[in-house]
Short mmCIF file of C-alpha atoms in Angstrom, two decimals:
data_model
loop_
_atom_site.label_atom_id
_atom_site.label_comp_id
_atom_site.label_asym_id
_atom_site.label_seq_id
_atom_site.Cartn_x
_atom_site.Cartn_y
_atom_site.Cartn_z
CA PHE A 27 -9.42 -0.06 11.35
CA ILE A 28 -6.56 1.12 9.32
CA GLY A 29 -5.34 3.62 12.00
CA GLY A 30 -5.04 0.47 14.39
CA VAL A 31 -3.18 -1.33 11.87
CA HIS A 32 -0.44 1.27 11.18
CA ARG A 33 -0.06 2.00 14.97
CA ILE A 34 0.57 -1.69 15.47
CA ALA A 35 3.13 -1.86 12.36
CA SER A 36 4.93 1.00 13.61
CA ARG A 37 5.73 -0.65 16.80
CA ILE A 38 6.27 -4.36 15.79
CA ASP A 39 10.10 -3.75 15.36
CA ASP A 40 10.40 -1.00 18.16
CA ARG A 41 11.38 1.90 15.73
CA TYR A 42 8.56 4.30 16.60
CA GLU A 43 7.02 6.02 19.56
CA LEU A 44 3.48 7.55 19.11
CA VAL A 45 3.64 10.90 20.78
CA ALA A 46 1.13 13.39 18.98
CA GLY A 47 -2.12 13.09 16.68
CA ALA A 48 -5.01 14.60 15.21
CA PHE A 49 -7.16 11.37 15.93
CA SER A 50 -10.52 12.20 14.50
CA SER A 51 -12.28 14.63 12.38
CA THR A 52 -13.61 16.45 15.52
CA PRO A 53 -11.70 17.74 18.36
CA GLU A 54 -13.62 15.92 21.09
CA LYS A 55 -13.15 12.62 19.58
CA SER A 56 -9.47 13.33 18.90
CA LYS A 57 -8.87 14.16 22.64
CA ALA A 58 -10.83 11.08 23.50
CA SER A 59 -8.79 8.87 21.28
CA ALA A 60 -5.50 10.26 22.47
CA ALA A 61 -6.31 9.46 26.17
CA ASP A 62 -7.17 6.09 25.07
CA LEU A 63 -3.62 5.71 23.39
CA GLY A 64 -1.72 7.21 26.18
CA VAL A 65 -1.00 10.44 24.23
CA ALA A 66 -0.43 13.54 26.50
CA PRO A 67 -3.36 15.90 26.23
CA ASP A 68 -1.35 18.92 25.09
CA ARG A 69 -0.25 16.78 21.98
CA ALA A 70 -3.97 15.73 21.01
CA TYR A 71 -4.91 18.10 18.14
CA GLY A 72 -8.09 19.21 17.11
CA ASP A 73 -7.17 19.28 13.35
CA TYR A 74 -4.24 18.33 11.18
CA VAL A 75 -3.14 21.90 10.48
CA GLU A 76 -2.95 22.79 14.31
CA MET A 77 -0.84 19.74 14.81
CA ALA A 78 1.59 20.42 11.85
CA LYS A 79 2.01 23.92 12.92
CA ARG A 80 2.73 23.10 16.56
CA GLU A 81 4.72 19.99 16.08
CA ALA A 82 7.07 21.76 13.54
CA ARG A 83 7.98 24.40 16.34
CA LEU A 84 8.28 22.00 19.18
CA LYS A 85 12.10 21.08 19.79
CA SER A 86 10.93 17.36 20.51
CA GLY A 87 8.43 17.48 17.69
CA ILE A 88 7.42 14.60 15.47
CA GLU A 89 9.93 13.48 12.82
CA ALA A 90 7.21 11.66 10.93
CA VAL A 91 3.60 11.66 10.49
CA ALA A 92 1.36 8.82 9.50
CA ILE A 93 -1.81 9.71 7.30
CA VAL A 94 -4.61 7.03 7.75
CA THR A 95 -7.58 8.99 6.54
CA PRO A 96 -10.05 8.55 3.68
CA ASN A 97 -8.43 9.43 0.18
CA HIS A 98 -9.63 12.92 -0.29
CA MET A 99 -7.68 14.01 2.79
CA HIS A 100 -4.43 12.75 1.75
CA TYR A 101 -3.33 15.68 -0.30
CA PRO A 102 -4.05 18.59 2.24
CA VAL A 103 -2.82 16.76 5.24
CA ALA A 104 0.48 15.62 3.41
CA ARG A 105 1.00 19.04 2.06
CA GLU A 106 0.86 20.60 5.50
CA PHE A 107 3.43 18.33 7.10
CA LEU A 108 5.65 18.32 3.89
CA LYS A 109 6.05 22.12 3.96
CA ARG A 110 7.23 22.19 7.37
CA GLY A 111 10.08 19.31 6.67
CA ILE A 112 8.16 16.42 8.46
CA HIS A 113 8.47 13.05 6.86
CA VAL A 114 5.19 11.38 5.70
CA ILE A 115 4.13 7.83 5.98
CA CYS A 116 0.87 7.81 3.81
CA ASP A 117 -1.84 5.14 3.18
CA LYS A 118 -2.66 4.44 -0.52
CA PRO A 119 -3.82 5.59 -3.04
CA LEU A 120 -1.78 8.79 -3.18
CA THR A 121 -4.70 11.13 -3.68
CA SER A 122 -8.26 10.82 -4.72
CA THR A 123 -7.44 12.78 -8.10
CA LEU A 124 -4.63 12.94 -10.53
CA ALA A 125 -4.25 16.66 -10.25
CA ASP A 126 -3.85 16.53 -6.56
CA ALA A 127 -1.29 13.69 -6.96
CA LYS A 128 0.83 15.67 -9.33
CA LYS A 129 0.63 18.75 -7.12
CA LEU A 130 1.71 16.46 -4.02
CA ALA A 131 4.64 15.10 -6.00
CA LYS A 132 5.93 18.70 -6.44
CA ALA A 133 5.14 19.55 -2.83
CA ALA A 134 7.43 16.34 -1.81
CA GLU A 135 10.15 17.33 -4.10
CA ALA A 136 10.18 20.84 -2.72
CA SER A 137 10.09 19.62 0.88
CA GLY A 138 13.20 17.58 1.03
CA ALA A 139 11.29 15.42 3.47
CA LEU A 140 10.74 11.55 2.75
CA PHE A 141 7.53 10.32 1.46
CA VAL A 142 6.40 6.69 2.13
CA LEU A 143 3.48 5.21 0.65
CA THR A 144 2.14 1.93 2.60
CA HIS A 145 1.58 -0.54 -0.11
CA ASN A 146 1.93 -2.99 2.36
CA TYR A 147 2.06 -6.17 0.22
CA THR A 148 5.46 -5.08 -1.18
CA GLY A 149 6.76 -5.89 2.40
CA TYR A 150 5.85 -9.48 2.37
CA PRO A 151 9.24 -11.46 2.19
CA MET A 152 8.11 -14.03 -0.67
CA ILE A 153 7.18 -10.82 -2.70
CA ARG A 154 10.61 -9.52 -2.05
CA GLN A 155 12.07 -13.00 -3.20
CA ALA A 156 9.98 -12.95 -6.19
CA ARG A 157 11.23 -9.59 -7.34
CA GLU A 158 14.78 -10.77 -6.68
CA MET A 159 14.61 -13.74 -8.81
CA ILE A 160 13.02 -11.73 -11.55
CA GLU A 161 15.69 -9.19 -11.18
CA SER A 162 18.48 -11.87 -11.39
CA GLY A 163 17.08 -13.21 -14.58
CA GLU A 164 15.71 -16.49 -13.36
CA LEU A 165 12.28 -16.01 -15.41
CA GLY A 166 14.27 -14.61 -18.37
CA ARG A 167 12.21 -11.86 -20.47
CA ILE A 168 8.82 -11.35 -18.95
CA ARG A 169 6.01 -12.22 -21.29
CA LEU A 170 2.84 -12.40 -19.11
CA VAL A 171 1.60 -10.80 -15.91
CA GLN A 172 -1.63 -11.92 -14.46
CA VAL A 173 -2.73 -10.25 -11.14
CA GLU A 174 -6.31 -10.32 -9.55
CA TYR A 175 -7.64 -8.98 -6.05
CA ALA A 176 -10.88 -10.20 -5.34
CA GLN A 177 -13.23 -9.47 -2.23
CA ASP A 178 -17.01 -10.08 -1.57
CA TRP A 179 -17.76 -7.51 1.15
CA LEU A 180 -19.56 -5.12 -0.96
CA SER A 181 -21.78 -7.57 -2.90
CA GLU A 182 -25.00 -5.78 -1.31
CA ASN A 183 -25.62 -2.20 -0.78
CA LEU A 184 -23.78 -2.08 2.56
CA GLU A 185 -23.19 1.79 2.14
CA GLU A 186 -27.00 2.35 2.69
CA THR A 187 -26.76 0.59 6.03
CA GLY A 188 -24.59 3.33 7.62
CA GLN A 189 -21.29 0.95 7.53
CA LYS A 190 -18.66 3.56 7.84
CA GLN A 191 -15.97 1.79 5.67
CA ALA A 192 -18.47 1.17 2.93
CA GLY A 193 -19.67 4.72 3.17
CA TRP A 194 -16.43 6.45 2.43
CA ARG A 195 -15.07 4.03 -0.02
CA THR A 196 -18.19 4.10 -2.32
CA ASP A 197 -18.61 7.81 -2.22
CA PRO A 198 -16.85 9.89 -5.19
CA ALA A 199 -16.27 12.83 -2.92
CA ARG A 200 -14.23 10.87 -0.25
CA SER A 201 -12.86 7.92 -2.38
CA GLY A 202 -12.08 9.56 -5.82
CA LEU A 203 -12.85 8.26 -9.28
CA GLY A 204 -12.35 4.83 -8.74
CA GLY A 205 -14.29 2.41 -6.47
CA SER A 206 -12.79 -1.08 -6.47
CA THR A 207 -10.06 0.30 -8.75
CA GLY A 208 -8.95 2.65 -6.30
CA ASP A 209 -9.39 0.63 -3.33
CA ILE A 210 -8.02 -2.70 -4.33
CA GLY A 211 -7.02 -2.17 -8.08
CA THR A 212 -4.27 -0.06 -6.99
CA HIS A 213 -2.98 -2.74 -5.01
CA ALA A 214 -2.90 -5.31 -7.49
CA PHE A 215 -1.33 -2.89 -10.09
CA ASN A 216 1.42 -1.79 -7.79
CA LEU A 217 2.17 -5.39 -6.74
CA ALA A 218 2.40 -6.34 -10.51
CA SER A 219 4.73 -3.59 -11.31
CA PHE A 220 6.80 -3.84 -7.98
CA VAL A 221 7.50 -7.69 -8.68
CA SER A 222 7.89 -7.62 -12.39
CA GLY A 223 9.99 -4.38 -12.74
CA LEU A 224 7.81 -3.68 -15.82
CA GLU A 225 6.33 -0.14 -16.58
CA LEU A 226 2.75 0.10 -17.86
CA ALA A 227 2.45 1.71 -21.27
CA GLU A 228 -1.47 1.32 -22.32
CA LEU A 229 -4.54 -0.03 -20.92
CA CYS A 230 -7.93 -0.98 -21.85
CA ALA A 231 -10.57 -1.25 -18.94
CA ASP A 232 -14.18 -2.39 -18.66
CA LEU A 233 -15.57 -1.22 -15.30
CA ASP A 234 -18.86 -2.04 -13.87
CA SER A 235 -21.01 -0.93 -10.72
CA PHE A 236 -23.12 -4.14 -10.45
CA VAL A 237 -24.82 -3.13 -7.16
CA LYS A 238 -27.68 -0.73 -8.01
CA GLY A 239 -27.42 2.91 -7.08
CA ARG A 240 -23.67 2.43 -6.52
CA LYS A 241 -21.86 5.56 -7.76
CA LEU A 242 -18.34 3.85 -8.21
CA ASP A 243 -17.18 0.84 -9.82
CA ASP A 244 -17.13 -2.42 -8.00
CA ASN A 245 -15.55 -4.61 -10.44
CA GLY A 246 -13.04 -4.11 -12.92
CA HIS A 247 -11.31 -5.96 -15.87
CA VAL A 248 -8.18 -4.45 -17.24
CA LEU A 249 -5.97 -5.47 -20.26
CA MET A 250 -2.44 -3.99 -19.79
CA ARG A 251 0.34 -3.48 -22.38
CA PHE A 252 3.86 -2.86 -20.78
CA ALA A 253 6.75 -1.03 -22.20
CA GLY A 254 8.85 -3.76 -23.82
CA GLY A 255 6.16 -5.90 -25.08
CA ALA A 256 4.87 -7.93 -22.04
CA LYS A 257 1.27 -8.20 -21.72
CA GLY A 258 -1.04 -8.39 -18.64
CA MET A 259 -4.50 -8.84 -17.24
CA LEU A 260 -5.79 -7.25 -14.07
CA TRP A 261 -9.20 -8.23 -12.32
CA CYS A 262 -10.42 -6.49 -9.18
CA SER A 263 -13.88 -7.02 -7.83
CA GLN A 264 -15.61 -6.40 -4.43
CA VAL A 265 -18.91 -8.14 -5.60
CA ALA A 266 -17.33 -11.90 -5.73
CA PRO A 267 -19.13 -14.00 -3.45
CA GLY A 268 -16.54 -16.47 -1.38
CA ASN A 269 -13.63 -13.97 -1.77
CA GLU A 270 -12.31 -12.55 1.34
CA ASN A 271 -8.84 -10.89 0.57
CA ALA A 272 -7.87 -12.97 -2.68
CA LEU A 273 -4.82 -11.08 -4.01
CA LYS A 274 -3.14 -13.17 -6.42
CA LEU A 275 -0.02 -12.71 -8.59
CA ARG A 276 1.22 -14.80 -11.49
CA ILE A 277 4.29 -13.90 -13.70
CA TYR A 278 5.52 -15.84 -16.63
CA GLY A 279 8.80 -15.35 -18.74
CA GLU A 280 10.81 -17.39 -21.29
CA LYS A 281 12.48 -19.38 -18.69
CA GLY A 282 9.56 -19.97 -16.21
CA GLY A 283 6.88 -18.71 -13.87
CA LEU A 284 6.02 -17.72 -10.41
CA GLU A 285 2.70 -17.78 -8.59
CA TRP A 286 1.89 -16.07 -5.20
CA ALA A 287 -1.35 -15.72 -2.99
CA GLN A 288 -1.73 -13.12 -0.33
CA GLU A 289 -3.98 -15.35 1.77
CA ASP A 290 -1.12 -17.94 1.66
CA PRO A 291 1.69 -15.66 1.79
CA ASN A 292 4.64 -17.72 3.19
CA TYR A 293 4.88 -19.73 -0.06
CA LEU A 294 6.02 -18.92 -3.50
CA TRP A 295 5.54 -21.60 -6.39
CA HIS A 296 8.26 -21.56 -9.05
CA THR A 297 8.17 -23.50 -12.05
CA PRO A 298 11.43 -23.57 -14.26
CA LEU A 299 10.40 -24.08 -17.91
CA GLY A 300 10.39 -27.87 -18.51
CA GLN A 301 10.80 -28.97 -14.85
CA PRO A 302 8.34 -29.80 -11.98
CA LYS A 303 6.80 -27.11 -10.10
CA ARG A 304 8.49 -26.27 -6.82
CA LEU A 305 7.37 -24.77 -3.57
CA LEU A 306 9.62 -22.03 -2.06
CA THR A 307 8.85 -21.12 1.54
CA ARG A 308 9.76 -18.06 3.60
CA ASN A 309 12.95 -18.48 5.29
CA GLY A 310 13.23 -22.03 4.10
CA ALA A 311 15.32 -23.88 1.65
CA GLY A 312 16.12 -21.80 -1.27
CA ALA A 313 15.17 -18.59 0.48
CA THR A 314 17.03 -15.57 -0.94
CA ALA A 315 18.66 -12.64 0.65
CA ALA A 316 15.88 -10.18 -0.11
CA GLY A 317 13.18 -12.17 1.54
CA GLN A 318 15.44 -13.22 4.35
CA ARG A 319 16.12 -9.45 5.10
CA VAL A 320 12.43 -8.84 5.99
CA SER A 321 11.78 -12.00 7.66
CA ARG A 322 11.47 -11.83 11.61
CA ILE A 323 10.98 -15.37 12.74
CA PRO A 324 11.88 -18.93 11.62
CA GLY A 325 10.40 -20.54 8.45
CA GLY A 326 7.22 -22.43 9.50
CA HIS A 327 5.92 -19.71 11.67
CA PRO A 328 3.31 -17.58 9.59
CA GLU A 329 3.99 -13.79 8.91
CA GLY A 330 1.26 -11.89 7.10
CA TYR A 331 -0.53 -8.77 6.87
CA LEU A 332 0.60 -6.97 9.89
CA GLU A 333 4.26 -7.76 9.24
CA GLY A 334 4.01 -6.63 5.71
CA PHE A 335 2.82 -3.27 7.01
CA ALA A 336 5.68 -3.39 9.73
CA THR A 337 8.26 -4.00 6.94
CA ILE A 338 7.28 -0.69 5.25
CA TYR A 339 7.62 1.02 8.55
CA ASN A 340 10.96 -0.32 9.22
CA GLU A 341 12.24 0.51 6.04
CA ALA A 342 10.85 4.04 6.36
CA ALA A 343 12.71 4.07 9.76
CA GLU A 344 16.11 3.15 8.11
CA ALA A 345 15.48 5.75 5.41
CA ILE A 346 14.58 8.54 8.06
CA ILE A 347 17.56 7.70 10.45
CA ALA A 348 19.90 8.05 7.34
CA HIS A 349 18.32 11.18 6.38
CA ARG A 350 18.72 12.68 9.69
CA ASP A 351 22.48 11.94 9.60
CA GLY A 352 22.67 13.22 5.84
CA LYS A 353 23.32 9.77 4.40
CA PRO A 354 21.44 7.76 1.83
CA ALA A 355 19.40 4.82 2.91
CA PRO A 356 21.12 1.61 3.72
CA GLU A 357 21.64 -0.81 0.63
CA GLY A 358 18.45 -3.01 0.06
CA VAL A 359 16.10 -0.62 1.66
CA ILE A 360 13.03 -0.41 -0.38
CA TYR A 361 9.70 1.28 0.07
CA PRO A 362 7.04 2.62 -2.35
CA GLY A 363 7.22 6.68 -2.68
CA ILE A 364 5.83 9.38 -4.78
CA GLU A 365 6.42 7.89 -8.14
CA GLU A 366 4.65 4.64 -7.30
CA GLY A 367 1.68 6.84 -5.90
CA LEU A 368 1.51 8.90 -8.83
CA ALA A 369 1.67 5.92 -11.05
CA GLY A 370 -1.31 4.27 -8.95
CA VAL A 371 -3.67 7.37 -9.08
CA ALA A 372 -2.86 7.56 -13.12
CA PHE A 373 -3.68 4.10 -13.48
CA VAL A 374 -7.06 4.46 -11.82
CA THR A 375 -7.58 7.59 -13.73
CA ALA A 376 -6.94 5.89 -17.01
CA CYS A 377 -9.33 2.77 -16.16
CA VAL A 378 -11.97 5.34 -15.46
#
């Protein structure tokens, strides 16, 4: 599933070409997938170590690798490519353990290569606009952050049916310490931090595994205290019937509030204190430069999940090309990286 999403996202803005890969945990499946994707047989690898070694030696070897594996494989795969100077674009969370996250941070720093973490919701235009509005002081001093990410797909013991996604996401050996906290709670935490600009200082978490026999949490309630005095609450759940991908963010300051929902991502509600609530639309009246910069089509045409991922890939491409030329990334280029990844794994660890 997520491999296909990354491949589509990388191509939306015509910035990447897929030329090599280790496409499965078995050499046979990897070669079959490569054939389906039009990748040359001599660049379809049996495992990631073989791929990293050979691609680093090739004159026309890859500039960047996309890591779209279960969580426990992020660290070993990223390490192999980083130590060879190959840029890494990795799915979240950064790693399955805090110890691995810290080691990967050191590896990235020593490498000199870029590390991009695909927290795709940070790529949505109205999220960029919300961040810009808060940075410019339109909400004043931030007081409250409310974020939730609710799903219902794990309301029953789906992992016992052999369903692949449920299988690894509920397995501590492959997912890590957190269940819903690691899978979707990290998205909620990252989004709240990205938009508000606040740094988490303390948390108090109440985690549950409601489905009998489940080894990892499937629901979490988290109280948060941010540096500077703002307070927050985070709810993540994969056992909330009626919720498909209900990521919602509300931020309130001394001068007003903002509300955004991922399932209706082209709209942002802004309420200046004492004034009527107003609806801001993607590329519509009131659109800001930060949101317009990552919009691809006129207002009124929906942009969403795939385009959000594509924005992260596009930002990565800008940074990689600048790095190739020995220059800093262009002004305005923003993408989550090692620091955000480390913060996410620390968040899950602290919750557990």
